[in-house]
Coordinates of N, CA and C in Angstrom, one line a residue:
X779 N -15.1 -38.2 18.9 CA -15.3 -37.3 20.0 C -14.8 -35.9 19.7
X780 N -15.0 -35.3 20.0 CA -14.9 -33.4 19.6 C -14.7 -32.7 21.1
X781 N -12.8 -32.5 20.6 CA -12.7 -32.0 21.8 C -12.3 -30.8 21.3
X782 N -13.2 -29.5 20.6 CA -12.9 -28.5 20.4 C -13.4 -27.7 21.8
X783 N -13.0 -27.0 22.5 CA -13.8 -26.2 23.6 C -14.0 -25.1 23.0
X784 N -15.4 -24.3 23.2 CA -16.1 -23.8 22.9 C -15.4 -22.1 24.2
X785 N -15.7 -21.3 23.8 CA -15.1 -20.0 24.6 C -16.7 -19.5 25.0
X786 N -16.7 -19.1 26.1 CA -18.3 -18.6 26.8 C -18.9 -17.4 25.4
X787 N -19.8 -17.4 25.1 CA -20.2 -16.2 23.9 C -19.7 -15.1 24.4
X788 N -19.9 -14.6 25.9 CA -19.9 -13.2 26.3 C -18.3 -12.8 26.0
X789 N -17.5 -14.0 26.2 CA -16.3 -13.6 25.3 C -15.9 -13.4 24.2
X790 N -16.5 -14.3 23.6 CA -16.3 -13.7 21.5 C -17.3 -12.6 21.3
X791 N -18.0 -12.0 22.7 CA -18.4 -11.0 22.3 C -17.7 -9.8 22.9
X792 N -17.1 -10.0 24.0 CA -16.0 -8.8 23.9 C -14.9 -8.6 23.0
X793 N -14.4 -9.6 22.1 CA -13.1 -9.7 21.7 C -13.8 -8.9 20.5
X794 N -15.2 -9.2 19.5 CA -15.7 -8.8 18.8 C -15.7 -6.8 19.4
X795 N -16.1 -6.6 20.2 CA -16.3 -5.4 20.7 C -15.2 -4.6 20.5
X796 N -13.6 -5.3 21.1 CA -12.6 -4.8 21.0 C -12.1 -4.8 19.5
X797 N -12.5 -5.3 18.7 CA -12.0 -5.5 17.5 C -12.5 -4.6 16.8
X798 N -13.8 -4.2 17.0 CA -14.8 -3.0 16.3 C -14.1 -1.7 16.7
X799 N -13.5 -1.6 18.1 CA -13.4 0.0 18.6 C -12.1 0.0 18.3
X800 N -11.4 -0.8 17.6 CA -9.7 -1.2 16.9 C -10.1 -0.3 15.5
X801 N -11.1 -1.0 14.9 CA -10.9 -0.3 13.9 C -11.8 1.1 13.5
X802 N -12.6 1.5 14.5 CA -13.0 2.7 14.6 C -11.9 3.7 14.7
X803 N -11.0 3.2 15.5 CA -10.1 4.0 15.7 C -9.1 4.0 14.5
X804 N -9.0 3.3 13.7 CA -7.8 3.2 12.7 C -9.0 3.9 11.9
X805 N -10.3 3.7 12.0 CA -10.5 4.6 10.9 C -11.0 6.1 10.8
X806 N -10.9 6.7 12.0 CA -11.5 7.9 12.8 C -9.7 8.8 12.9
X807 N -8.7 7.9 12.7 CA -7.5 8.2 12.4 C -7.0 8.6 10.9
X808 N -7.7 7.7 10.1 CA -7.3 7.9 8.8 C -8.2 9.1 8.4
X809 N -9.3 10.0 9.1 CA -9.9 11.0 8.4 C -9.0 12.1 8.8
X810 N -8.6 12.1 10.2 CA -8.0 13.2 10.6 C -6.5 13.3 10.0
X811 N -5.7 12.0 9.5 CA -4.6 12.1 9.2 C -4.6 13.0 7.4
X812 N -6.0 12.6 7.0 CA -6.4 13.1 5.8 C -6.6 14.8 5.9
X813 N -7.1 14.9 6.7 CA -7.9 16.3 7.1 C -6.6 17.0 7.2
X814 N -5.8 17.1 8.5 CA -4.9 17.6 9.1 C -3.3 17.8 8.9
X815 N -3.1 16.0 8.0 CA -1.6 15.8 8.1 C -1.3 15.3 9.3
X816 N 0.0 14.4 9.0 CA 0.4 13.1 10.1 C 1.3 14.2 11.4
X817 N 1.7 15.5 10.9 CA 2.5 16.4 12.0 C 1.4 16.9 12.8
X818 N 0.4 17.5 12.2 CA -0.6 17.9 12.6 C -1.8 17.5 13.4
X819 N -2.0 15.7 13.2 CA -3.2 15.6 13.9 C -2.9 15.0 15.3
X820 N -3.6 15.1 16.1 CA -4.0 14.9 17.4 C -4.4 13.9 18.0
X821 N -3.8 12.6 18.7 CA -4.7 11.8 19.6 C -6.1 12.0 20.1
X822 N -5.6 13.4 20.7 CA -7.5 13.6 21.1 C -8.5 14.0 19.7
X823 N -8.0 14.3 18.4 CA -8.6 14.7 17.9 C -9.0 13.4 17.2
X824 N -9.0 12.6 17.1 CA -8.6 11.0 16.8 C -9.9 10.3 17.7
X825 N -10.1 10.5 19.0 CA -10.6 9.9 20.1 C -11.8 10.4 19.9
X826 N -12.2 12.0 19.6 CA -13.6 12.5 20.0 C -14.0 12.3 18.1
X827 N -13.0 11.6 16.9 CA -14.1 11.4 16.2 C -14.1 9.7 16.2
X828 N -13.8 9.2 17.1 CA -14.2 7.2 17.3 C -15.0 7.3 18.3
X829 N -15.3 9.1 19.2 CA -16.2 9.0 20.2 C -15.6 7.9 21.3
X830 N -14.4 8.1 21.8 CA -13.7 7.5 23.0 C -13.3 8.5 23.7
X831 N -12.5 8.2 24.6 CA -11.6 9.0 25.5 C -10.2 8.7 24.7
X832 N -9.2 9.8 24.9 CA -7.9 9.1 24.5 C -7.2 7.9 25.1
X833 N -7.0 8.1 26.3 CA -6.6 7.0 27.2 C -7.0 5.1 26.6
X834 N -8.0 5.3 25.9 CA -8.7 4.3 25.0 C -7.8 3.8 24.1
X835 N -7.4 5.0 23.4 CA -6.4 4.2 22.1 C -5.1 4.0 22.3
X836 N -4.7 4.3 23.7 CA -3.0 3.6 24.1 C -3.5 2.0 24.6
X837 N -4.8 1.5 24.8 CA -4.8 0.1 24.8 C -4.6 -0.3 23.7
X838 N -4.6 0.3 22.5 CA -4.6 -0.5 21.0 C -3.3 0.0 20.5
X839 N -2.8 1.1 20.9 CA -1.8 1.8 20.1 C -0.9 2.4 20.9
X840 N 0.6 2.7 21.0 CA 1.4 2.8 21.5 C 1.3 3.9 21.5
X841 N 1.6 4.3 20.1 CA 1.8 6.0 19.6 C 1.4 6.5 18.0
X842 N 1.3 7.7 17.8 CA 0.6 8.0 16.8 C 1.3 7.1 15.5
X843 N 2.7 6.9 15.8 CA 3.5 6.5 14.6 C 2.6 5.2 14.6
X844 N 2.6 4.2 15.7 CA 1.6 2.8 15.6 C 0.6 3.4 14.7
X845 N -0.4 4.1 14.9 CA -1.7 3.9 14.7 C -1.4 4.4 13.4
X846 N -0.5 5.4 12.7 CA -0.2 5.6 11.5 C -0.3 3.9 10.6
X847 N 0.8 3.7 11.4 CA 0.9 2.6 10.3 C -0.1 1.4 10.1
X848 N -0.8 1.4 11.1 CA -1.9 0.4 11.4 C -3.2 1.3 9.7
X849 N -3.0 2.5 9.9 CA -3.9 3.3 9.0 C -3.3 2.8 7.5
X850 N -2.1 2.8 7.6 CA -1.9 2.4 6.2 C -1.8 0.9 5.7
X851 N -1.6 0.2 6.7 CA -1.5 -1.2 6.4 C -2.8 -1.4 6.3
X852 N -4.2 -1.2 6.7 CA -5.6 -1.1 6.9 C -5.8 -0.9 5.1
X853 N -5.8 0.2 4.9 CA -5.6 1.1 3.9 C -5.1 0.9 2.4
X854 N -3.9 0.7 2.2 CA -2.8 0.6 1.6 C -2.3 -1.4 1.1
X855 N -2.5 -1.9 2.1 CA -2.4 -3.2 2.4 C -3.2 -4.2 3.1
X856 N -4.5 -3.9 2.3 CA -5.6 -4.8 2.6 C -5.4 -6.2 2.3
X857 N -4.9 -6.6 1.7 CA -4.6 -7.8 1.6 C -3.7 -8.4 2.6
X858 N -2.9 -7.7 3.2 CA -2.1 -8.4 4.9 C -0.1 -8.4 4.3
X859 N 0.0 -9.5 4.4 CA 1.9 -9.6 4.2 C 1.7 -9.2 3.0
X860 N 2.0 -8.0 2.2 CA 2.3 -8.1 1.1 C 3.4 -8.9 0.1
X861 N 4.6 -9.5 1.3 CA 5.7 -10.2 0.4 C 5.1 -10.9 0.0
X862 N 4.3 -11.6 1.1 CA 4.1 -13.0 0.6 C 2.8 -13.2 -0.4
X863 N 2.0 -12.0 -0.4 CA 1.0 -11.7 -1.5 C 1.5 -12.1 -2.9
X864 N 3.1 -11.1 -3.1 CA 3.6 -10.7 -4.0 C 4.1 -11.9 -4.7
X865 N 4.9 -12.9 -3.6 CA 5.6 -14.1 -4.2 C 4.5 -15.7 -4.4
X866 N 3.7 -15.3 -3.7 CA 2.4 -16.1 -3.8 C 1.8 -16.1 -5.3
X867 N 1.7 -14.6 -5.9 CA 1.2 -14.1 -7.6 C 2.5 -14.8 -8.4
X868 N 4.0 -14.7 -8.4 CA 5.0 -14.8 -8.6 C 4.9 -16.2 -9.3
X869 N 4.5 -17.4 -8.2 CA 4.5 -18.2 -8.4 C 3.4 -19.0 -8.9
X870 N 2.1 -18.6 -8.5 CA 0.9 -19.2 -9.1 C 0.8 -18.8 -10.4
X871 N 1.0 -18.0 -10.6 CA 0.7 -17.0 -12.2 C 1.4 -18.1 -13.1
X872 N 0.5 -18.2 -14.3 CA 1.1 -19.4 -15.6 C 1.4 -19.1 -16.6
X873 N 1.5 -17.4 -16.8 CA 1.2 -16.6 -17.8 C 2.6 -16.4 -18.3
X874 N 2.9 -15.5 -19.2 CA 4.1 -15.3 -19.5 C 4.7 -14.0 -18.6
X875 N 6.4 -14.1 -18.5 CA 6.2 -13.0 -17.5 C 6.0 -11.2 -17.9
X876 N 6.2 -11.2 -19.1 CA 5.1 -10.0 -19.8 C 3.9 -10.3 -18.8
X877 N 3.0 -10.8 -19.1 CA 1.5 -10.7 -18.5 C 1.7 -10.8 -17.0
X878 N 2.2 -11.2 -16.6 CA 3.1 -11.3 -15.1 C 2.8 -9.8 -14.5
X879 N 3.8 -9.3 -15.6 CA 4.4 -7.6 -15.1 C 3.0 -6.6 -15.4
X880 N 3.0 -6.9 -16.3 CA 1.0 -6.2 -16.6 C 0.1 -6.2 -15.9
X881 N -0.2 -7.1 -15.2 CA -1.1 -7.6 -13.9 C -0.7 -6.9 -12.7
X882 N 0.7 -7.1 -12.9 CA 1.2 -6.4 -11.0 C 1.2 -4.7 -11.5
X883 N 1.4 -4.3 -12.6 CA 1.0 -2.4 -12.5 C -0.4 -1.9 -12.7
X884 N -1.3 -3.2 -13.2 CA -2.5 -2.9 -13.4 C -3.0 -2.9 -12.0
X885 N -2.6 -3.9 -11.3 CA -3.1 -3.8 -9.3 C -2.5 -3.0 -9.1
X886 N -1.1 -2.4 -9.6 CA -0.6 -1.1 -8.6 C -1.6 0.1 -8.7
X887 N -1.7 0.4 -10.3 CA -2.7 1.5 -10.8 C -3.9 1.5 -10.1
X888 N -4.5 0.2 -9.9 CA -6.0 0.5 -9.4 C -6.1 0.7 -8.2
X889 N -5.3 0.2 -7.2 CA -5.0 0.0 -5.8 C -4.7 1.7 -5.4
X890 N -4.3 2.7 -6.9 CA -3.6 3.8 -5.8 C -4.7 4.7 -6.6
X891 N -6.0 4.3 -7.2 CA -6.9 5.5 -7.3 C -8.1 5.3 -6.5
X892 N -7.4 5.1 -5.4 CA -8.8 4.5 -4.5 C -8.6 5.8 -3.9
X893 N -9.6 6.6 -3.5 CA -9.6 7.9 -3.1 C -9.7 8.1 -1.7
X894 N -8.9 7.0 -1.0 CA -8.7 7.0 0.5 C -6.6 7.0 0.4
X895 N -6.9 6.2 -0.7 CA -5.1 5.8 -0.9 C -4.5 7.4 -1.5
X896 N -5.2 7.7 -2.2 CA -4.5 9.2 -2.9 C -3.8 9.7 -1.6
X897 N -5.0 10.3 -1.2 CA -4.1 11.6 0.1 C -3.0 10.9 1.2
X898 N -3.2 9.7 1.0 CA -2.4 8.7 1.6 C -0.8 8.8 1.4
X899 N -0.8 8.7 -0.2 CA 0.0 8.6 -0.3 C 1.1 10.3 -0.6
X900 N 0.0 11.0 -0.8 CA 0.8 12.7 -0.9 C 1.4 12.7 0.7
X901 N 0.6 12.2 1.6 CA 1.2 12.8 3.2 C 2.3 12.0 3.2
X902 N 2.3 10.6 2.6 CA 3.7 9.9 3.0 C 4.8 10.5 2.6
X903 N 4.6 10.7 1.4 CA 6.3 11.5 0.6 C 6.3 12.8 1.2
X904 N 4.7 13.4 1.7 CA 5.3 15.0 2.4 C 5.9 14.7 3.3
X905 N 5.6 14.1 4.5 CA 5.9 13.9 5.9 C 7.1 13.1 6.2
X906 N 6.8 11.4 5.6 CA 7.7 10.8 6.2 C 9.1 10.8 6.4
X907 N 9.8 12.0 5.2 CA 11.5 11.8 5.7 C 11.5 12.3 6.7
X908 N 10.6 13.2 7.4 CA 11.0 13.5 9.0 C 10.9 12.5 10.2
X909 N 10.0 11.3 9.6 CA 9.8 10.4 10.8 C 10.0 9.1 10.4
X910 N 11.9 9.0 10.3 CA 12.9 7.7 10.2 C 11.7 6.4 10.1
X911 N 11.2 6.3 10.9 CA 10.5 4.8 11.5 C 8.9 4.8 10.3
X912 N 8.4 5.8 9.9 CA 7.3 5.7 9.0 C 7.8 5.4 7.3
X913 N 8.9 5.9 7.2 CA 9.7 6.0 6.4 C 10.3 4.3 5.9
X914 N 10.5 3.5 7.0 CA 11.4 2.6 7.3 C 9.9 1.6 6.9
X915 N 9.0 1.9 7.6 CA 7.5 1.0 7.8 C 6.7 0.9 6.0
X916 N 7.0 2.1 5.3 CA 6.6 2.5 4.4 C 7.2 1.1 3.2
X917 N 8.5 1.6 3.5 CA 9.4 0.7 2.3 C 9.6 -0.7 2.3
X918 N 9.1 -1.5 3.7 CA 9.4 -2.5 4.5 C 8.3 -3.3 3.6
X919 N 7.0 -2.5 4.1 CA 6.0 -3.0 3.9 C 5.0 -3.3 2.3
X920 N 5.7 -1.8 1.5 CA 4.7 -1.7 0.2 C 6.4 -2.0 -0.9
X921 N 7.1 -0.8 -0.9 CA 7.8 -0.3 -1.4 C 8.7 -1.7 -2.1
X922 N 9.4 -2.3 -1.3 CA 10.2 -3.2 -1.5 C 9.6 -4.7 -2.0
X923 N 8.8 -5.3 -0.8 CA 8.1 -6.2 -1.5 C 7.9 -6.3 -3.0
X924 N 7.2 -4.9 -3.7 CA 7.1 -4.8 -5.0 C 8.2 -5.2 -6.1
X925 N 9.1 -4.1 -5.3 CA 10.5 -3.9 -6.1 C 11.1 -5.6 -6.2
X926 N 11.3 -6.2 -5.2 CA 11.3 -7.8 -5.3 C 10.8 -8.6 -6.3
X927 N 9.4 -8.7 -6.2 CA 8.3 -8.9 -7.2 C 9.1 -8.8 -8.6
X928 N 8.6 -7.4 -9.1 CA 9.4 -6.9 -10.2 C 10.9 -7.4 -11.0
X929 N 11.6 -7.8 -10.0 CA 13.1 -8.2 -10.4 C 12.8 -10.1 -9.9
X930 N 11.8 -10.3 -9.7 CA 11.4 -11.5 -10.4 C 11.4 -11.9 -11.3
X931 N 10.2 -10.8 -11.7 CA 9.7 -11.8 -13.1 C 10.4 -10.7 -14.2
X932 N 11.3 -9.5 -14.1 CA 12.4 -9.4 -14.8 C 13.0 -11.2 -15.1
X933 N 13.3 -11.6 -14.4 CA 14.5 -13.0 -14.6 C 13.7 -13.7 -15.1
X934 N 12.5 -13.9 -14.5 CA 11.5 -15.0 -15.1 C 11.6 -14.8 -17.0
X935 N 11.1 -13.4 -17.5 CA 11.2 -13.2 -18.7 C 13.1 -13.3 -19.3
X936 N 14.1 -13.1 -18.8 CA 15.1 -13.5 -19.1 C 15.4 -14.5 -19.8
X937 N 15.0 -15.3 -18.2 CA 15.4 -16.9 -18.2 C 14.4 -17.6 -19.6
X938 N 13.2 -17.3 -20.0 CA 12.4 -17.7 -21.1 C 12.4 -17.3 -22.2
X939 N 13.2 -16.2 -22.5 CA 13.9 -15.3 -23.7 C 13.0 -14.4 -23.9
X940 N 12.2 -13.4 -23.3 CA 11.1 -12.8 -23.4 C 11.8 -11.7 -23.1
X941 N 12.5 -11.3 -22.2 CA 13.2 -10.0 -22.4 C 14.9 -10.1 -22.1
X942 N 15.5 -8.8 -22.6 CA 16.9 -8.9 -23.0 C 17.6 -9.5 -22.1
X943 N 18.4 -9.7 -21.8 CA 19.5 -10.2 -21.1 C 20.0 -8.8 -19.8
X944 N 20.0 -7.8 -20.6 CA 20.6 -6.7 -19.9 C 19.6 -6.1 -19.1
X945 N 18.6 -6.5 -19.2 CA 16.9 -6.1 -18.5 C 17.8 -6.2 -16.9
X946 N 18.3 -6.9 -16.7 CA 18.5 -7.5 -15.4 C 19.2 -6.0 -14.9
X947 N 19.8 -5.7 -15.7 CA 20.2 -3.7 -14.9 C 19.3 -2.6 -14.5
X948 N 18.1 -3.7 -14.8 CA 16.9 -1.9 -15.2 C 16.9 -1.6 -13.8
X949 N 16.6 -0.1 -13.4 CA 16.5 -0.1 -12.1 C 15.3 -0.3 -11.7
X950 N 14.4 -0.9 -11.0 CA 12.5 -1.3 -10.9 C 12.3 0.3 -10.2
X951 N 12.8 1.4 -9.9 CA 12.7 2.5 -9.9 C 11.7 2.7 -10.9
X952 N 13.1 3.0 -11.8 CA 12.4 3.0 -13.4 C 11.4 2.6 -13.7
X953 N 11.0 1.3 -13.4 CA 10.1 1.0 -14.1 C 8.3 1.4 -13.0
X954 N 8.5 1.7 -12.1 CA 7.4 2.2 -10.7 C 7.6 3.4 -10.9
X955 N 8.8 4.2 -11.0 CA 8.2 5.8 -11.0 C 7.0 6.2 -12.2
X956 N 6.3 6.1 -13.2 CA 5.7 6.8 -13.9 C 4.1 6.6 -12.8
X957 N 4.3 5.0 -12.3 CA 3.3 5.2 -12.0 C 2.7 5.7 -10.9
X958 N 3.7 6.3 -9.8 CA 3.7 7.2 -8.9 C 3.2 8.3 -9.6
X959 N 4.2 8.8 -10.5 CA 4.2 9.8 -11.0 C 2.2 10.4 -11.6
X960 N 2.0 9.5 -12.3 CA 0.6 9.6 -12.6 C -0.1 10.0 -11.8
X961 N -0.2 8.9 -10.9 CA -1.4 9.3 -9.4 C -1.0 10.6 -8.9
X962 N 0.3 11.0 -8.6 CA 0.5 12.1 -7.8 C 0.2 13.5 -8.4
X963 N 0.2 13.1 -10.3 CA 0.0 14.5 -11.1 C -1.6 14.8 -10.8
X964 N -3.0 13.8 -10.8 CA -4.0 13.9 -10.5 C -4.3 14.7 -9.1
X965 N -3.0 14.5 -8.5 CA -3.4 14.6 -7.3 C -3.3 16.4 -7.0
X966 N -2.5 16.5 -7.6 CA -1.6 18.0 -7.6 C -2.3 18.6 -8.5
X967 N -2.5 18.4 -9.9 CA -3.1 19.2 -11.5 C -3.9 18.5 -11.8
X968 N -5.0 17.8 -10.7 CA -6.0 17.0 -11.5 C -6.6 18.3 -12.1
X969 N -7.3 19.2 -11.5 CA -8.2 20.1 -11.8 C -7.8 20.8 -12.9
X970 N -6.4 20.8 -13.4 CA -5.9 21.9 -13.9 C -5.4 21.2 -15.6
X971 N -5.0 20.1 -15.8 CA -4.9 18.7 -16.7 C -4.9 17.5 -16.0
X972 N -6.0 16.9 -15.9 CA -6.0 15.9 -15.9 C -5.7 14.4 -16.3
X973 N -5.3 13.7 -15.9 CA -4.8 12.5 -16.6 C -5.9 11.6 -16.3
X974 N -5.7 10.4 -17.7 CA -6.8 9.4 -17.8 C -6.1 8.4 -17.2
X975 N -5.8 8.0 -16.3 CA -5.5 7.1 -15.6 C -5.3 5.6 -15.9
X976 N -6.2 5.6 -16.7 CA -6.4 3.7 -17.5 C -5.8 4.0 -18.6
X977 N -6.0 4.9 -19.6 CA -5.3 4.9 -20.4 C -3.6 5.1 -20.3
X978 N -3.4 5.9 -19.3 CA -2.1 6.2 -19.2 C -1.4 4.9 -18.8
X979 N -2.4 4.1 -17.7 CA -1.6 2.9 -17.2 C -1.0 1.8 -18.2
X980 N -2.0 1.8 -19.7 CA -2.0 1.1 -20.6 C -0.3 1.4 -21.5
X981 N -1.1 2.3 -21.5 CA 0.3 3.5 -21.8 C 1.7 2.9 -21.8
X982 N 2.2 3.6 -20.3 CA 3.2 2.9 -19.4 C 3.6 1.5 -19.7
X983 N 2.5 0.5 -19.3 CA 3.2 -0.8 -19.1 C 3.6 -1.1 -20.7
X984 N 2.7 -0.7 -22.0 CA 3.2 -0.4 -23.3 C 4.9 -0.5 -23.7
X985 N 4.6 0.5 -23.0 CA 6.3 1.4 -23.4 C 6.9 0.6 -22.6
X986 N 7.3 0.2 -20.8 CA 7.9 -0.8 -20.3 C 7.8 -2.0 -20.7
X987 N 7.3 -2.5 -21.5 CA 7.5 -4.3 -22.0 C 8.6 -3.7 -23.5
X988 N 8.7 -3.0 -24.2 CA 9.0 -2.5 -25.6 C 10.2 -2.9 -25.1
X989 N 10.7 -1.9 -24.0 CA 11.9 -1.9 -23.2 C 12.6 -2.9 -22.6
X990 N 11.8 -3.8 -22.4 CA 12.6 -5.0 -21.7 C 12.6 -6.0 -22.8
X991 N 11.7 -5.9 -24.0 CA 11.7 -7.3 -24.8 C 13.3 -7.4 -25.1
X992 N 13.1 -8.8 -25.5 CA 14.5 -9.8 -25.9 C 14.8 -8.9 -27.6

């Protein structure tokens, strides 16, 4: 017997409705946050490009900081929890943890030349030290998870004699800033020297395994 109950259509057809004008809004947000900057843009200016009223997006969204971060977890974190993304690869992966680490900056690299993430990420380092809680949302969400990740499979390669013993001091700073660094030079001197992006990524992770081998 099938005792699933069934919800009237006209309701999975509003919830569908509400779910569409959710992310019109998260995405009619991320142009203006692009356009304008996160100090700069405007609820109403937010509203008349999802073609709503404002009053519309305090049903979905508290405050600009919400719908910020909704823009970047949308954005930035398509995939959903990234911890558990992170420790999910961590542990499925069969590879060695060289190839481990190679994989996770080849997804970082690709993940940050997506040309919605670029200006994404210039407004976050411009803006966020002013706004404690985007700042807090930022590192919670992308930042740290990674850095976790990373000082995984650091041990992973330890523990299997694949890299030094003293690896365990590296700061994962170290080993994530270049590739901040890359995307953000494109971002700033693309026009002026450009970087090749795949090659440089190749580059990097190169020179970071040299550095950690045993």
């Amino acid at each position: 017997m099938n005792n699933t109950v069934k919800l009237p259509s006209s309701v999975g057809k509003r919830e569908q409705q509400k779910e569409a004008r959710r992310n019109a809004i998260i995405d009619a947000a991320l142009e203006e946050f692009i356009a304008q900057g996160f100090t700069a843009t405007k609820l109403d200016d937010v509203a008349e490009r999802a073609g709503i009223g404002k009053g519309t997006i305090y049903l979905y969204f508290d405050s600009k900081e919400s719908l910020f971060g909704e823009v970047v977890r949308k954005n930035l974190l398509p995939q959903g929890d990234m911890a558990h993304e992170y420790q999910a690869c961590l542990e499925k992966h069969e590879g060695t943890a060289a190839e481990i680490l190679a994989d996770h900056f080849r997804h970082i690299y690709k993940a940050m030349q997506n040309e919605k993430v670029k200006p994404l990420l210039m407004m976050i380092l411009g803006e966020t030290s002013r706004f404690p809680k985007l700042t807090r949302f930022y590192f919670d969400e992308m930042i740290n998870p990674s850095q976790q990740l990373i000082r995984g499979i650091i041990r992973k390669g330890i523990d299997n004699g694949e890299f030094r013993a003293s690896a365990a001091d590296v700061f994962t700073q170290l080993l994530f800033a270049p590739a901040m660094n890359g995307v953000l030079w494109n971002c700033q001197f693309g026009e002026l020297a450009p970087i090749d992006i795949d090659i440089y990524a190749e580059d990097h992770i190169d020179f970071m395994l040299r550095a950690l081998k045993a």
